[in-house]
GROMACS .gro file of C-alpha atoms in nm:
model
  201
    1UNK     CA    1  11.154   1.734  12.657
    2UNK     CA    2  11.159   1.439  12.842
    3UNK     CA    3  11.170   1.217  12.587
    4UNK     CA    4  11.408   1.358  12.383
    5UNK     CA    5  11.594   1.615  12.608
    6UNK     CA    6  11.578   1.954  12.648
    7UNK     CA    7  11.797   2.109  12.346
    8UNK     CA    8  11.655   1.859  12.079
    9UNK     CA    9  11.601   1.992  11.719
   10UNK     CA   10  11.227   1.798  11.729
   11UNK     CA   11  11.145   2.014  12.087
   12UNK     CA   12  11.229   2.338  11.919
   13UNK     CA   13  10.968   2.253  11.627
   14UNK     CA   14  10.720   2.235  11.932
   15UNK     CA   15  10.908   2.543  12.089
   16UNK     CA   16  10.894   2.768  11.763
   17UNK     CA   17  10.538   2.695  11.659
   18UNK     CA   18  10.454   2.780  12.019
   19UNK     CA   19  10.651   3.084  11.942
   20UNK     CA   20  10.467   3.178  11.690
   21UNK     CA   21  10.115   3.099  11.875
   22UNK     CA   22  10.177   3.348  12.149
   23UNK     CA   23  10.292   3.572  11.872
   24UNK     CA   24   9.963   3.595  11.724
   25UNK     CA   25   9.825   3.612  12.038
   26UNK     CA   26   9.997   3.971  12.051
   27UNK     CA   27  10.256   3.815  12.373
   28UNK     CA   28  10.571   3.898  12.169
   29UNK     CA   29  10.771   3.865  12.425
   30UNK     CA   30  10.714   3.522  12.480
   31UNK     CA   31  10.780   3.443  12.119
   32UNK     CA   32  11.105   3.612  12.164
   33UNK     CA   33  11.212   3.407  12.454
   34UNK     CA   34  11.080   3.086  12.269
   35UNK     CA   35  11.297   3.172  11.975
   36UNK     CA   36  11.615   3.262  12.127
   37UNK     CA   37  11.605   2.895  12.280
   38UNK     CA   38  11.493   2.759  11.918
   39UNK     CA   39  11.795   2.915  11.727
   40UNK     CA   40  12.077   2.764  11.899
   41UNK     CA   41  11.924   2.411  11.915
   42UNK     CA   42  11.867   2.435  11.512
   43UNK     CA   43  12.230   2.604  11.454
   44UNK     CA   44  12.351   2.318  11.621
   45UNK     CA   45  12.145   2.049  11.445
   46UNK     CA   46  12.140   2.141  11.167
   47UNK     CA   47  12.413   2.430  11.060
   48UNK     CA   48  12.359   2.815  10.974
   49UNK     CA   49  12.236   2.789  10.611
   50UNK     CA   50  11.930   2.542  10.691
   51UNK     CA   51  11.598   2.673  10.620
   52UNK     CA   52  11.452   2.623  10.970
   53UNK     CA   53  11.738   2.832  11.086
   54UNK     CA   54  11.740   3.128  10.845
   55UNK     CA   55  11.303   3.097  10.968
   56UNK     CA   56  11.429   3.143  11.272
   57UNK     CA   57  11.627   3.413  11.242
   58UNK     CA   58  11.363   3.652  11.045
   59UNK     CA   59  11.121   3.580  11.232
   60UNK     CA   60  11.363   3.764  11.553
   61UNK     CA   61  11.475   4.029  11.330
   62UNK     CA   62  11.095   4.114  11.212
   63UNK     CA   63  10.991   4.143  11.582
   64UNK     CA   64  10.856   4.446  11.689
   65UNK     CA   65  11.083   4.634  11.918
   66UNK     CA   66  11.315   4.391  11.827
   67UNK     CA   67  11.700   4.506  11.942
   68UNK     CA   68  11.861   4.249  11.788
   69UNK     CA   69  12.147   4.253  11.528
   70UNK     CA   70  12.323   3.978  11.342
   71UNK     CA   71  12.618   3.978  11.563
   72UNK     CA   72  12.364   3.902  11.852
   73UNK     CA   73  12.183   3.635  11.663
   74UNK     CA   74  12.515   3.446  11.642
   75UNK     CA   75  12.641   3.444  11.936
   76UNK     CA   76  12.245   3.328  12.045
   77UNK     CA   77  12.376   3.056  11.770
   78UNK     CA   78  12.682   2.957  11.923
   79UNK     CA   79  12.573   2.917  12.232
   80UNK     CA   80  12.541   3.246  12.414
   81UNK     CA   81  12.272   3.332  12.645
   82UNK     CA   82  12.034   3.641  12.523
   83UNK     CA   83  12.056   3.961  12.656
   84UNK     CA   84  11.735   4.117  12.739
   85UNK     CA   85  11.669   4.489  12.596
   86UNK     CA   86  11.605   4.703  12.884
   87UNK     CA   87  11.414   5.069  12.802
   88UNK     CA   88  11.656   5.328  12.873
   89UNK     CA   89  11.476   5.595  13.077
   90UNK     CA   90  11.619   5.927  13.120
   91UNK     CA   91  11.786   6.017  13.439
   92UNK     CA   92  11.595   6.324  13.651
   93UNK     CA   93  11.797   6.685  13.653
   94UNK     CA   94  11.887   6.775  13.979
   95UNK     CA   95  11.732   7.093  14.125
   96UNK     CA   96  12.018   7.323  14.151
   97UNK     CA   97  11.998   7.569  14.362
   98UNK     CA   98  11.945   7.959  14.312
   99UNK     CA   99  12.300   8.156  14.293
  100UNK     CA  100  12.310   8.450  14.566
  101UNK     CA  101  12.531   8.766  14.527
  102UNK     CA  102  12.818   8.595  14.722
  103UNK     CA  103  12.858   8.234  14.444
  104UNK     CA  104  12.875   8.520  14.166
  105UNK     CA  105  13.130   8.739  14.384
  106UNK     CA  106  13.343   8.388  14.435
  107UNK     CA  107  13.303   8.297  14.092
  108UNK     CA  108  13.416   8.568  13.937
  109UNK     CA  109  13.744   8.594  14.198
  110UNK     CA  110  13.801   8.223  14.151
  111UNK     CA  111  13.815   8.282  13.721
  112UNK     CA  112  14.064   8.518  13.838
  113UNK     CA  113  14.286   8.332  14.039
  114UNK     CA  114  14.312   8.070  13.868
  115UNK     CA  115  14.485   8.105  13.554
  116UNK     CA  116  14.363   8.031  13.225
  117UNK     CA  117  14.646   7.882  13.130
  118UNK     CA  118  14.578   7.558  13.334
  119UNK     CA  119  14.418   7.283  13.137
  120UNK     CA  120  14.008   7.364  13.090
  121UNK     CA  121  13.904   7.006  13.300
  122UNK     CA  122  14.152   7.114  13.605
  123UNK     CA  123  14.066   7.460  13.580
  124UNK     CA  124  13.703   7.421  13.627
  125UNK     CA  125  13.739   7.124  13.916
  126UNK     CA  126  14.009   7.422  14.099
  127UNK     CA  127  13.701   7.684  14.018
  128UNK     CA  128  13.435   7.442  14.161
  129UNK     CA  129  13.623   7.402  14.443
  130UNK     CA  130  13.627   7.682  14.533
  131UNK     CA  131  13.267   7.829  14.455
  132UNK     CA  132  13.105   7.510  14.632
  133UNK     CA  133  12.927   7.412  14.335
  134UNK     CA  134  12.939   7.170  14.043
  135UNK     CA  135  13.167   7.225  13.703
  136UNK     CA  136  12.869   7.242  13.503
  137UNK     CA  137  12.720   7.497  13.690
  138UNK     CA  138  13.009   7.756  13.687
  139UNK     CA  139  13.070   7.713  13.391
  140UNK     CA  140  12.725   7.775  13.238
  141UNK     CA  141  12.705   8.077  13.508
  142UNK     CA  142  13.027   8.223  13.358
  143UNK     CA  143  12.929   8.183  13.046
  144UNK     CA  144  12.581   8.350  13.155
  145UNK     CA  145  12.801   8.649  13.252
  146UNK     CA  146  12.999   8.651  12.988
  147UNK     CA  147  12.719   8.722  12.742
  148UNK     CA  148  12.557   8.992  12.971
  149UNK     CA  149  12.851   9.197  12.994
  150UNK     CA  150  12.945   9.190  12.622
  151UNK     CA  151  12.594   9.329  12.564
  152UNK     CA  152  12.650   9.573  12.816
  153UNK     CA  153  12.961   9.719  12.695
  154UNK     CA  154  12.761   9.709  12.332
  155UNK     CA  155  12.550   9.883  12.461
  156UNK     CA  156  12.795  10.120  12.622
  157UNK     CA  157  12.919  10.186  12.284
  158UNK     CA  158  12.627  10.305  12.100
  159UNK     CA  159  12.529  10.533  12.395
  160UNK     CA  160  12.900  10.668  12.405
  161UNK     CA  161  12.845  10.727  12.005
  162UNK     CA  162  12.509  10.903  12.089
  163UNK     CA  163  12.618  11.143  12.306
  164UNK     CA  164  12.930  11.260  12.113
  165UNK     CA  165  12.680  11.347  11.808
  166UNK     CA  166  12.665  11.735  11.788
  167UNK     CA  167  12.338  11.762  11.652
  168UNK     CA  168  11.980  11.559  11.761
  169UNK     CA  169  11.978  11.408  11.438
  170UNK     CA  170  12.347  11.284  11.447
  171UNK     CA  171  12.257  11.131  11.786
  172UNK     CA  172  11.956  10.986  11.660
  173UNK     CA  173  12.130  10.758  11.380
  174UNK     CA  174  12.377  10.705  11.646
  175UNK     CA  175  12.119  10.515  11.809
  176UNK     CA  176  11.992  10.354  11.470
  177UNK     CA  177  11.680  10.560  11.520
  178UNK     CA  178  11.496  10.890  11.258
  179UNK     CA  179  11.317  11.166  11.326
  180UNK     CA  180  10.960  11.145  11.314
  181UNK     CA  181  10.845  11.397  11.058
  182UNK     CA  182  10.552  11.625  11.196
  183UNK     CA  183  10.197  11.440  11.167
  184UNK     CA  184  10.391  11.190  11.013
  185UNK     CA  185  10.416  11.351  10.703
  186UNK     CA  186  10.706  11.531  10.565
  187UNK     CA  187  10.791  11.889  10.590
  188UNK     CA  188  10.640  12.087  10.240
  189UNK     CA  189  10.894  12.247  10.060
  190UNK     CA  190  10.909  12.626  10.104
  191UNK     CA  191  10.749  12.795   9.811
  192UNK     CA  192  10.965  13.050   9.567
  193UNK     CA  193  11.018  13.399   9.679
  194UNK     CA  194  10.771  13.599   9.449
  195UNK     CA  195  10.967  13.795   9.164
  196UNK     CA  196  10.981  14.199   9.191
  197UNK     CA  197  10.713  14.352   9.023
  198UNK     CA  198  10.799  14.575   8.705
  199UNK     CA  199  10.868  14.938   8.764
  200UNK     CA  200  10.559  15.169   8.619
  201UNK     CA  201  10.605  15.361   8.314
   0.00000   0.00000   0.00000
């Protein structure tokens, strides 16, 4: 580098075989870095279709974990500086805390008073307001009750239909359910009525 400066096409030779050392070596992120300073230098030197630079460029897109697309590659090419990946990592949930008798008595009066005609975002900020807890959280809860009071007026219904049955067995397949036949078996038939026997002479 001193001898020839520090974005010469001869120091990235020395700068991509070195890239390729620590590479074997299993340090890939060191050959990245090595080769994201090699592919600009040889863009510039010696143009996008050279050999060295199309070497250059598949050996970045074959790295492992590699992040890098074409677009990136030239704009490394033209001059840009690279952008190092970073892992996303997923963000902790909050602990939320347990809702008491009085949050489900507000919720349900705020879903009251304020009308569903308002536009959903709005409606659920108004609603959170006045709760004292998150959007996301009233609006999961109300859906919560939602679905536990349509099975409870289900439910409702098929008792209702149960008791207006005039017989057991009409309130039984009310209910979906049969009658168990005794010892699990069913009833026998009843057997003929004997004929009359013939007069004697």
């Amino acid at each position: 580098e001193r001898a020839y400066g520090r974005d010469h096409a001869q120091v990235a030779i020395t700068l991509f075989n070195l890239g390729v050392a620590h590479g074997a070596l299993g340090d890939m992120s060191k050959k990245r870095e090595l080769l994201e300073r090699v592919l600009p230098i040889w863009t510039r030197a010696y143009g996008t279709d050279h050999p060295h630079t199309k070497m250059c460029q598949r050996s970045l897109a074959t790295l492992p974990r590699s992040t890098m697309s074409k677009d990136q590659m030239q704009s490394i090419a033209n001059g840009a500086r690279p952008k190092t990946a970073r892992p996303k990592t997923a963000r902790p949930k909050k602990d939320t805390k347990p809702w008491t008798k009085e949050d489900v008595t507000k919720l349900k009066k705020a879903c009251k008073e304020v009308p569903s005609t308002v536009e959903k975002q709005q409606r659920w900020r108004q609603i959170s307001g006045i709760v004292g807890r998150s959007k996301r959280e009233c609006y999961d809860k109300y859906k919560e009750l939602k679905e536990a009071q349509k099975t409870k007026n289900e439910l409702k219904k098929t008792m209702t239909r149960a008791a207006e049955g005039s017989t057991f067995e009409e309130r039984l397949a009310a209910l979906g359910l049969k009658e168990p036949a005794a010892d699990g078996a069913a009833a026998p038939a009843s057997a003929p009525a004997p004929a009359p026997a013939a007069p004697a002479p």
